[in-house]
mmCIF file of C-alpha atoms in Angstrom:
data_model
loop_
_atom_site.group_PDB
_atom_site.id
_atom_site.type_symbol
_atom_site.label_atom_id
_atom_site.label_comp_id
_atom_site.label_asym_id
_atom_site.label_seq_id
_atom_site.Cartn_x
_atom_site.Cartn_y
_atom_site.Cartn_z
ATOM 1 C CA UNK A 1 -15.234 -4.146 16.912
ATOM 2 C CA UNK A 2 -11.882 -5.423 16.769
ATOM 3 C CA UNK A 3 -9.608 -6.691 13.853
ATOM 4 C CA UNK A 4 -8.910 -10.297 13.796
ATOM 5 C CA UNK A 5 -8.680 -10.234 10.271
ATOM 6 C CA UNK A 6 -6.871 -9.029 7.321
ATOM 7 C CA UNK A 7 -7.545 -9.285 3.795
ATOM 8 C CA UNK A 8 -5.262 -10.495 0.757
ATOM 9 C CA UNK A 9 -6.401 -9.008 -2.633
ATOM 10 C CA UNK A 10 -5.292 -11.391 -5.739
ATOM 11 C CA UNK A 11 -5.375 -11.527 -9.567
ATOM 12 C CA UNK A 12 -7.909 -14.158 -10.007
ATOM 13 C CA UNK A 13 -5.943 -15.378 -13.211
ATOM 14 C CA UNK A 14 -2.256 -15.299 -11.729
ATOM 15 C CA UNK A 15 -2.764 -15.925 -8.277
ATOM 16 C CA UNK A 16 -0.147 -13.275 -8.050
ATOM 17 C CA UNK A 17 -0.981 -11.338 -4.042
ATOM 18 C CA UNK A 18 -1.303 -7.423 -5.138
ATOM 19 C CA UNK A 19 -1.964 -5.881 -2.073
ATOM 20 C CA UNK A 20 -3.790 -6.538 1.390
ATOM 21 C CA UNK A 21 -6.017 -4.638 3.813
ATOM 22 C CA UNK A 22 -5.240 -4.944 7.659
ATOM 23 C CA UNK A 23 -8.276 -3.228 8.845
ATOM 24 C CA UNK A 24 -9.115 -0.719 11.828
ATOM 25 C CA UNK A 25 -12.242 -2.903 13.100
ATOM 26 C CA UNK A 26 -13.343 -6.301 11.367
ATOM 27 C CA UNK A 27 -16.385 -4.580 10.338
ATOM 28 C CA UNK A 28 -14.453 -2.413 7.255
ATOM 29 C CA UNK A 29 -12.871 -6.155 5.729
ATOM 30 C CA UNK A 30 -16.772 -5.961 3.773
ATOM 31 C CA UNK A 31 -15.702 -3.364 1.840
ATOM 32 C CA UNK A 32 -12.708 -5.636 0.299
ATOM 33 C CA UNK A 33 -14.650 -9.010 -0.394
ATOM 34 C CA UNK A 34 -15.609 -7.806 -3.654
ATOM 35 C CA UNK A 35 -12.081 -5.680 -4.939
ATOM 36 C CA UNK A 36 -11.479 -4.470 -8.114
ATOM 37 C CA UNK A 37 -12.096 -6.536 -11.778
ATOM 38 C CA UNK A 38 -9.844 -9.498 -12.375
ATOM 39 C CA UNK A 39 -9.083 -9.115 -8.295
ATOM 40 C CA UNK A 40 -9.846 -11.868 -5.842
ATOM 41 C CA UNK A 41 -9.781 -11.369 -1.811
ATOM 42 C CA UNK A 42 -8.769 -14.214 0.586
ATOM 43 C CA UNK A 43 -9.662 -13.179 4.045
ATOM 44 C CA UNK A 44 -7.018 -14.140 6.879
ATOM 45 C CA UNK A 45 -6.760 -14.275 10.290
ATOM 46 C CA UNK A 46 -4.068 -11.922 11.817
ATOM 47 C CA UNK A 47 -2.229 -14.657 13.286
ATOM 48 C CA UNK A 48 -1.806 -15.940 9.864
ATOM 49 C CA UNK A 49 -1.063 -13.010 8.796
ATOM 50 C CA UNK A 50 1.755 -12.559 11.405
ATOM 51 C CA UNK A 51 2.527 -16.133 10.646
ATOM 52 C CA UNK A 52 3.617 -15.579 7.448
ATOM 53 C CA UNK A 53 6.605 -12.806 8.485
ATOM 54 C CA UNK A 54 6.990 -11.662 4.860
ATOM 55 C CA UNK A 55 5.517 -11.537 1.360
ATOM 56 C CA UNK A 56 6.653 -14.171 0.488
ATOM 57 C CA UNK A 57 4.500 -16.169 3.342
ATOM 58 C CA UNK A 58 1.468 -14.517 2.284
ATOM 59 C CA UNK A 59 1.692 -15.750 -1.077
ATOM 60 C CA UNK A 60 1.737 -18.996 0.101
ATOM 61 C CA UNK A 61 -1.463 -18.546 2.179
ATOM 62 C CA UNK A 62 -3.101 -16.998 -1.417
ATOM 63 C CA UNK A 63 -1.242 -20.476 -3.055
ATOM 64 C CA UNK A 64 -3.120 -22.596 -0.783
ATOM 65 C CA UNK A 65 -6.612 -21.223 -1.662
ATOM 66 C CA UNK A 66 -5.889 -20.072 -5.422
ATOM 67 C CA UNK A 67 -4.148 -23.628 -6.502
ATOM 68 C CA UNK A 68 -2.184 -21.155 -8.578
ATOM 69 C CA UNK A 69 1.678 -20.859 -7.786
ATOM 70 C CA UNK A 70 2.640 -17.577 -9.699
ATOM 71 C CA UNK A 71 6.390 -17.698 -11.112
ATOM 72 C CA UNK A 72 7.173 -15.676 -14.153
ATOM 73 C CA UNK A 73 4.128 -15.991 -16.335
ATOM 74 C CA UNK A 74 3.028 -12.450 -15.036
ATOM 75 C CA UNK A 75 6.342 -10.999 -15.576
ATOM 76 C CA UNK A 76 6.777 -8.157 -17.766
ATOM 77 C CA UNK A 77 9.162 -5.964 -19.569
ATOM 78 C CA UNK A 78 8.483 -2.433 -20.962
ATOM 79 C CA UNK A 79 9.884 -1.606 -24.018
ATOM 80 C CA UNK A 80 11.017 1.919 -25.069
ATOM 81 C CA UNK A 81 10.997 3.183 -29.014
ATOM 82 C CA UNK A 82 14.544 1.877 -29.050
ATOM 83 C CA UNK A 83 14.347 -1.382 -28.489
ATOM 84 C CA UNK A 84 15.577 -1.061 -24.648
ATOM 85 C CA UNK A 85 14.279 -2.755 -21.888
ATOM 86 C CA UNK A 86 12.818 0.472 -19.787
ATOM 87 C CA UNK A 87 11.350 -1.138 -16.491
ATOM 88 C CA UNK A 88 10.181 -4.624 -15.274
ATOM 89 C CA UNK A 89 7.307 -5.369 -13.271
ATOM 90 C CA UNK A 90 4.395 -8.060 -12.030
ATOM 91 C CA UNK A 91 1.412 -7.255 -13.953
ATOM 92 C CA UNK A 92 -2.453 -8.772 -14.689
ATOM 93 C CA UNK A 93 -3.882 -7.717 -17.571
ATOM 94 C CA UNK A 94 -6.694 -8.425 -16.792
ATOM 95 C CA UNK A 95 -6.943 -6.398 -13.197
ATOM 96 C CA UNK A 96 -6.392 -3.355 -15.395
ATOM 97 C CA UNK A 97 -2.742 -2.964 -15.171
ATOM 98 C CA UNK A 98 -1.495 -1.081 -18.301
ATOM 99 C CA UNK A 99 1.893 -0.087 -19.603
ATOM 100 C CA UNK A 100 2.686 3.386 -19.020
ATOM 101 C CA UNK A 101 2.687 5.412 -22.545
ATOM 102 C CA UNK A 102 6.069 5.603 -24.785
ATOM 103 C CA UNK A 103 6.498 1.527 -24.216
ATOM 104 C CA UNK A 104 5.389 -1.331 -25.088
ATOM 105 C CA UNK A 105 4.706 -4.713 -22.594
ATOM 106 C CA UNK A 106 5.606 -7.672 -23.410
ATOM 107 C CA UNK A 107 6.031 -11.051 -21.273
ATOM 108 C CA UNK A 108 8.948 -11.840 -20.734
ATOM 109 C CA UNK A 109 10.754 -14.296 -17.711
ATOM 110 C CA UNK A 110 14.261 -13.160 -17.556
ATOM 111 C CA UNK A 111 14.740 -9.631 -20.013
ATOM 112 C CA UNK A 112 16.410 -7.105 -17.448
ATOM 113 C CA UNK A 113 17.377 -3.746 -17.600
ATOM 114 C CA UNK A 114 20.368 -3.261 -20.361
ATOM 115 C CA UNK A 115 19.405 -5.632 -22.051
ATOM 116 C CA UNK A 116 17.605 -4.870 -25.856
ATOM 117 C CA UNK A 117 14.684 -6.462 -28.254
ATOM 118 C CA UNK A 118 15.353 -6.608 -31.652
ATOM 119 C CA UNK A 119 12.305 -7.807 -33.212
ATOM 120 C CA UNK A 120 10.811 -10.535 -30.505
ATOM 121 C CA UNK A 121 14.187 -11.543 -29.634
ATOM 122 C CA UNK A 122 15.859 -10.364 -26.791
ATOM 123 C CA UNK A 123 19.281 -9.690 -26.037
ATOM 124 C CA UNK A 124 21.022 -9.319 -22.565
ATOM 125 C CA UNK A 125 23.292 -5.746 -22.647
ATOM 126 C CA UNK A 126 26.674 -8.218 -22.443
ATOM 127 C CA UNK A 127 26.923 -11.171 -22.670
ATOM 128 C CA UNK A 128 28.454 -13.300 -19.583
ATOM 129 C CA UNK A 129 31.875 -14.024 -21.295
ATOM 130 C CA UNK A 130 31.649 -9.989 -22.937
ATOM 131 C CA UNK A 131 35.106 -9.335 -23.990
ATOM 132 C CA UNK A 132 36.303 -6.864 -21.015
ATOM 133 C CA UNK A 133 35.905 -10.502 -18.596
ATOM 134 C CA UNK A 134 37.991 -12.028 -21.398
ATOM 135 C CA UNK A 135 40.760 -9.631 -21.202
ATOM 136 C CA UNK A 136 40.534 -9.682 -17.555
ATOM 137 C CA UNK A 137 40.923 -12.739 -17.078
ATOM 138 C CA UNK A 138 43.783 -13.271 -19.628
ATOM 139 C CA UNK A 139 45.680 -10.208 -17.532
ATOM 140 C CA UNK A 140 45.372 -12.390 -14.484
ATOM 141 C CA UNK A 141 46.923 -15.253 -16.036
ATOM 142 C CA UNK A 142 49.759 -13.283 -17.444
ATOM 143 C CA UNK A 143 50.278 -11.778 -13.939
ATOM 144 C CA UNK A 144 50.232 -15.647 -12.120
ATOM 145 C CA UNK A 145 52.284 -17.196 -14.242
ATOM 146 C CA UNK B 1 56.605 0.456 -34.753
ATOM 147 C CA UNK B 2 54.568 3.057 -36.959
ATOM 148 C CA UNK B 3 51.423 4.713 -36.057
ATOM 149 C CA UNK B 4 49.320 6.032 -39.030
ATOM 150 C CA UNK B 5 47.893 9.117 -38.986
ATOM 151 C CA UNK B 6 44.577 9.084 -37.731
ATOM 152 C CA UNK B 7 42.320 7.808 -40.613
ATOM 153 C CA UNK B 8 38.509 8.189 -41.102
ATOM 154 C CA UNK B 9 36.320 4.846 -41.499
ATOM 155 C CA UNK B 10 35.211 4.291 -45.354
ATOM 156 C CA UNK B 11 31.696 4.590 -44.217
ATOM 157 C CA UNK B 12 32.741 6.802 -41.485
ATOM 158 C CA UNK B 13 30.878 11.039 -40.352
ATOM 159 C CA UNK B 14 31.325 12.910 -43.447
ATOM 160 C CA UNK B 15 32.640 10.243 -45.965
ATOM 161 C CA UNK B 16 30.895 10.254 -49.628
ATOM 162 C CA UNK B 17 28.719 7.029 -47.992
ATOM 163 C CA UNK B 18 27.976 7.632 -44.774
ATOM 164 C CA UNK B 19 26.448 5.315 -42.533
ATOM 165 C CA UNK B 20 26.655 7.154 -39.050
ATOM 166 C CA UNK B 21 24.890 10.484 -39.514
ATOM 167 C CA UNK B 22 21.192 9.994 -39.837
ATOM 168 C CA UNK B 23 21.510 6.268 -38.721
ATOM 169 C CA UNK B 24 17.802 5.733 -38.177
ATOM 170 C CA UNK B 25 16.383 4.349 -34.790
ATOM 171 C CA UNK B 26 16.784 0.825 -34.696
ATOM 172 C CA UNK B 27 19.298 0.648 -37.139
ATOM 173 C CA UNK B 28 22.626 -0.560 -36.592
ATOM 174 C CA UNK B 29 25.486 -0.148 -39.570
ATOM 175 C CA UNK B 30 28.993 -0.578 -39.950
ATOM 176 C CA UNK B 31 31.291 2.221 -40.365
ATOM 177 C CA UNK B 32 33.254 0.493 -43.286
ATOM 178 C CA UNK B 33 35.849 -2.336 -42.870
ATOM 179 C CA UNK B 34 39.282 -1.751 -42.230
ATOM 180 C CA UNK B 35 42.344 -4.043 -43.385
ATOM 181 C CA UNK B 36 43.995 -5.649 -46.070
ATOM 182 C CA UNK B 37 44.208 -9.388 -47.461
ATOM 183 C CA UNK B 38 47.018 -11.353 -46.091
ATOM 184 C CA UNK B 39 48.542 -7.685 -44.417
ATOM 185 C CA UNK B 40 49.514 -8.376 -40.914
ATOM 186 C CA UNK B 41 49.842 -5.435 -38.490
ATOM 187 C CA UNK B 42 50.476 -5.164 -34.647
ATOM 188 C CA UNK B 43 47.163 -3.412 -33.411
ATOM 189 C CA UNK B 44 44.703 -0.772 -34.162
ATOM 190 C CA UNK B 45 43.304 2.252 -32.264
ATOM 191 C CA UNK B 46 40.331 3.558 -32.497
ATOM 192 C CA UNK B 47 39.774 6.872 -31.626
ATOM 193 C CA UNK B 48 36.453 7.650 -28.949
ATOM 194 C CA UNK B 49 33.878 8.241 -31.476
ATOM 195 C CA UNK B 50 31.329 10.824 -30.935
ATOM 196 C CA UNK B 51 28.008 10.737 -31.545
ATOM 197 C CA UNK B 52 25.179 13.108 -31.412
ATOM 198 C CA UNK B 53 21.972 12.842 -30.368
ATOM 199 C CA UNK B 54 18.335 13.667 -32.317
ATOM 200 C CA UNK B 55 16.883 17.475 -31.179
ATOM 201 C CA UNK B 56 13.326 15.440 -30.768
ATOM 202 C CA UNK B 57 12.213 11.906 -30.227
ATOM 203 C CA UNK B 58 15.021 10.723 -28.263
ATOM 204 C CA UNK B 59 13.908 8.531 -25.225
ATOM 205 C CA UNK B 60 15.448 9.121 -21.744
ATOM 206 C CA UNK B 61 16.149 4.853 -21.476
ATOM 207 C CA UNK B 62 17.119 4.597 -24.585
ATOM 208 C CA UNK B 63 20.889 3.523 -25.714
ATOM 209 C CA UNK B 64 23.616 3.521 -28.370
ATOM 210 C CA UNK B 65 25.892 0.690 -28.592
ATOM 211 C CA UNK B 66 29.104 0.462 -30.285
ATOM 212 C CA UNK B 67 30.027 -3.021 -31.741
ATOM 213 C CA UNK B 68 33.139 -4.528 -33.546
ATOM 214 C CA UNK B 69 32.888 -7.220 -35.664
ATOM 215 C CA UNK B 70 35.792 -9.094 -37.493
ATOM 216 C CA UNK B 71 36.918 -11.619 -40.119
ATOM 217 C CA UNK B 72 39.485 -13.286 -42.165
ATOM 218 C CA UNK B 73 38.207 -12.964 -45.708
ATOM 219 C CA UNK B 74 35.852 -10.597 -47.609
ATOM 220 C CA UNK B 75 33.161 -13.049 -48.973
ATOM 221 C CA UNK B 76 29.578 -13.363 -49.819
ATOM 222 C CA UNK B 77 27.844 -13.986 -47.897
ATOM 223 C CA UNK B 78 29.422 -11.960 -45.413
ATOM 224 C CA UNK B 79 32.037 -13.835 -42.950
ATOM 225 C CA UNK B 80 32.197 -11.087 -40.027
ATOM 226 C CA UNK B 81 30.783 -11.723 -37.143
ATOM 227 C CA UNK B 82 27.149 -13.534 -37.291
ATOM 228 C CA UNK B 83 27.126 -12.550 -40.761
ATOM 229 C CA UNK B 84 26.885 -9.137 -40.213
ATOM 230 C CA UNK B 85 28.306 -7.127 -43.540
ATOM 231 C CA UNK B 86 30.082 -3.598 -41.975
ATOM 232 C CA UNK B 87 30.378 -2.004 -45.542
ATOM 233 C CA UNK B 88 26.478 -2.353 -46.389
ATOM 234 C CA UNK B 89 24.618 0.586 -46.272
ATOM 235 C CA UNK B 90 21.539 -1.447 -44.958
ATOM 236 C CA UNK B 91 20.330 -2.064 -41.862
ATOM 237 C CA UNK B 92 22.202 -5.102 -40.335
ATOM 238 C CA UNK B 93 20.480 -5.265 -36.843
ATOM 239 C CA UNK B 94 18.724 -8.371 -37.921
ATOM 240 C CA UNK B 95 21.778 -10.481 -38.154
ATOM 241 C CA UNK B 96 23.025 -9.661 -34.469
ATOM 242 C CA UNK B 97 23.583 -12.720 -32.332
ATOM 243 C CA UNK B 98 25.384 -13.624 -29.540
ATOM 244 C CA UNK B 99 28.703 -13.497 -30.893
ATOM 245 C CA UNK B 100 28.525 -9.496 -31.837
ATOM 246 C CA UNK B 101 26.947 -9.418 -28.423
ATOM 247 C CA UNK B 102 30.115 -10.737 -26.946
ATOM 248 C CA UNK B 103 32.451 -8.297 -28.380
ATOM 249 C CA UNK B 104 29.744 -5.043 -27.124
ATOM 250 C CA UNK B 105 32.783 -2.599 -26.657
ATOM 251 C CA UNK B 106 30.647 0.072 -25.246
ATOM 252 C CA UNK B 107 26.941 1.319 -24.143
ATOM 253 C CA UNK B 108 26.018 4.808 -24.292
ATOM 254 C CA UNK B 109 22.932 5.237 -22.024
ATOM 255 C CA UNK B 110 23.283 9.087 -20.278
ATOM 256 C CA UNK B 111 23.767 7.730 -16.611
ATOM 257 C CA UNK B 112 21.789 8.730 -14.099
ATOM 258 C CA UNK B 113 19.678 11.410 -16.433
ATOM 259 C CA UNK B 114 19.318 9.049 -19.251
ATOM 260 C CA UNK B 115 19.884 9.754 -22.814
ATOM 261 C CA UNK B 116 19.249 13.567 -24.169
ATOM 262 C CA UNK B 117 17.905 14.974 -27.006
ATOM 263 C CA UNK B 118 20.645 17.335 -29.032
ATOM 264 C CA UNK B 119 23.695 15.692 -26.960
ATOM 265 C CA UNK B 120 26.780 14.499 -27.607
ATOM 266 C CA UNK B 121 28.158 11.288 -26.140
ATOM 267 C CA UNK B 122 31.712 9.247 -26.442
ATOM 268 C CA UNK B 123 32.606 5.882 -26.714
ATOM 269 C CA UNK B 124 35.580 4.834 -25.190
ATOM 270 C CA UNK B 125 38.359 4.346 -27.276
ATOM 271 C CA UNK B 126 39.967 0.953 -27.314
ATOM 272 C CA UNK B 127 42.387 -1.519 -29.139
ATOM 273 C CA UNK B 128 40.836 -4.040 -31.620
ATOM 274 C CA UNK B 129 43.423 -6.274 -30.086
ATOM 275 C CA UNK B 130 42.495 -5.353 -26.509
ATOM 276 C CA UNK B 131 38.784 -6.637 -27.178
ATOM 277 C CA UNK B 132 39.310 -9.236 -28.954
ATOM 278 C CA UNK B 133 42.685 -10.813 -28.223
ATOM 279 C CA UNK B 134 44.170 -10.956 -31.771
ATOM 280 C CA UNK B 135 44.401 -8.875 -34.723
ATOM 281 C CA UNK B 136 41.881 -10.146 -37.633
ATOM 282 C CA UNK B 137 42.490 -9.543 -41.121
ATOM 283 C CA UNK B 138 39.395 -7.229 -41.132
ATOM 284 C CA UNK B 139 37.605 -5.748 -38.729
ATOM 285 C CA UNK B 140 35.296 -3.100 -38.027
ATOM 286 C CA UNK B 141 33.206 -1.044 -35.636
ATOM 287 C CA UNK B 142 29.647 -1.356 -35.958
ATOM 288 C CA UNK B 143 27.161 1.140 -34.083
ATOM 289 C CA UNK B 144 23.224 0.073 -33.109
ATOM 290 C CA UNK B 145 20.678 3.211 -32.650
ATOM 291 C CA UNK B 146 18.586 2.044 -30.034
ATOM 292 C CA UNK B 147 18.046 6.161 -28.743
ATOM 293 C CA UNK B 148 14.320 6.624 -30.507
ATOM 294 C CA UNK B 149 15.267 8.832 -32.801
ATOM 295 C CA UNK B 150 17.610 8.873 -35.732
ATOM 296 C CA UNK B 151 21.076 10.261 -35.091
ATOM 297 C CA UNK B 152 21.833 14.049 -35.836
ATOM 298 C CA UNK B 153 21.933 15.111 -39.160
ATOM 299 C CA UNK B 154 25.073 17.067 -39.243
ATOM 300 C CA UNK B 155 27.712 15.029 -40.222
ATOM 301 C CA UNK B 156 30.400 17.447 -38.758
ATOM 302 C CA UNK B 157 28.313 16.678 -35.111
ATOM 303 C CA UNK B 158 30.039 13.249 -35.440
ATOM 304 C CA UNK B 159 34.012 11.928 -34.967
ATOM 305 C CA UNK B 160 35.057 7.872 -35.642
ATOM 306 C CA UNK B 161 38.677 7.921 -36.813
ATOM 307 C CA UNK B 162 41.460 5.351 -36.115
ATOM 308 C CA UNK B 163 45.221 4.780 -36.071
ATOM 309 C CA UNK B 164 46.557 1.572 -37.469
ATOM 310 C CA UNK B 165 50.133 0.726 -35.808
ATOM 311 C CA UNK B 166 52.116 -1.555 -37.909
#
């Protein structure tokens, strides 16, 4: 049998595309209807598929069918015993995805690397006008003036 | 001019109060303010202050930041930076804000290995003037423990000092 087909595997709740199947022979894409919990499959053709040139694209073809357009809701940061923000990632809950041990996961939209939590809050490792920019920039003016 | 001689902190390693050695995870203290009411002077230097790392419990993304806060009067409540009091011996982390953040002088994080257990690290030295453009009345450095452990024990392990040039 041939492949004409290739499989997109979902969080049901996020809409968020996790991983896809491009199989040897149509006949294996079965196996992927019914993925893991909390996961949802969308099955494509491969000129779809080809269609859609990047990741991007394909989330768009799991958009169409999920009504769900993910942004930053499944956006994560892991928190060290420190306070520091140790890794960011896309994550469901619900499809099982855990945070590794030694950190804590909380959402988060916009916490990066450097940055710190104290308490819930969150604080970005320096800020945009940090004082090194400051004295940068006054040098500059000293030197155009 | 006049350089001083290289002075300890009040709340400095070693000092009869002393807020670096020990300083618990999550903690961040002052090392004791420096400066006198109505006392101008032309800068001060601090020296790189060292800092060393717990034997256990450190974590490899963890961090040490070095702070320094600054006002005009001694008051209560405090009137350094976001309110933040450098000569308490309690843990000030809660009063951080984006002001403190803006004057974050330095970030000890190990580079590419990450932090260590049983290491010491340096700060950078640097000018109070240099980081924040004038010369306040008071000022003083103020270091946050974000490493997962407390800081060594051994106050000798440690090294903040300062030169005040008047």
């Amino acid at each position: 049998m041939a492949s004409t087909t290739v499989g997109l595997i979902y969080s049901a709740s996020t809409g968020r595309l996790r991983w896809w199947v491009i199989p040897d022979d149509d006949s294996q894409i079965a196996n992927f209807v019914s993925p893991n919990p909390g996961e949802a499959a969308l099955i494509v053709s491969q000129a779809q598929y080809q269609a859609a040139a990047n990741v991007a694209g394909l989330q768009a073809l799991v958009n169409a069918v999920s009504g769900k357009a993910p942004d930053a809701e499944d956006r994560y940061v892991d928190i060290d015993a420190g306070g520091n923000i140790a890794a960011v990632s896309f994550a469901c809950p619900n499809c099982g995805d855990v945070a590794p041990s030694g950190v804590s996961r909380v959402q988060h939209a916009n916490a990066e690397p450097g940055g710190f939590f104290v308490g819930s809050s969150y604080f970005a490792g320096r800020s945009a006008g940090g004082s090194k920019e400051r004295l940068k920039r006054r040098r500059f003016h000293r030197k155009t003036r | 001019m006049t350089v001083s001689a290289a002075t300890a902190f009040t709340l400095g390693p070693g000092q009869a109060t002393d807020n670096l050695t020990s300083l618990p995870n999550l903690n961040m203290k002052g090392l004791g303010r420096v400066g006198t009411a109505q006392t101008g002077y032309v800068d001060a230097v601090v020296s790189p202050i060292f800092v060393r790392t717990a034997a256990s419990g450190v974590v490899s993304t963890g961090a040490i930041r070095l702070f320094l806060v600054a006002a005009e009067e001694i008051a209560s409540p405090s009137r350094f930076t976001d309110g933040i009091d450098p000569d308490a011996t309690t843990n000030q982390i809660t009063s951080i804000g984006q002001a403190t953040l803006a004057n974050l002088v330095d970030t000890i994080s190990g580079g590419q290995n990450g932090l260590q257990t049983a290491t010491v690290y340096c700060f950078q030295g640097f000018s109070v003037k240099s980081v924040l453009g004038y010369t306040p009345t008071f000022w003083a450095p103020v270091i946050m423990n974000n490493s997962g452990a407390a800081l060594s024990a051994v106050a000798t392990q440690h090294y903040a000092r300062y030169t005040l040039i008047t």
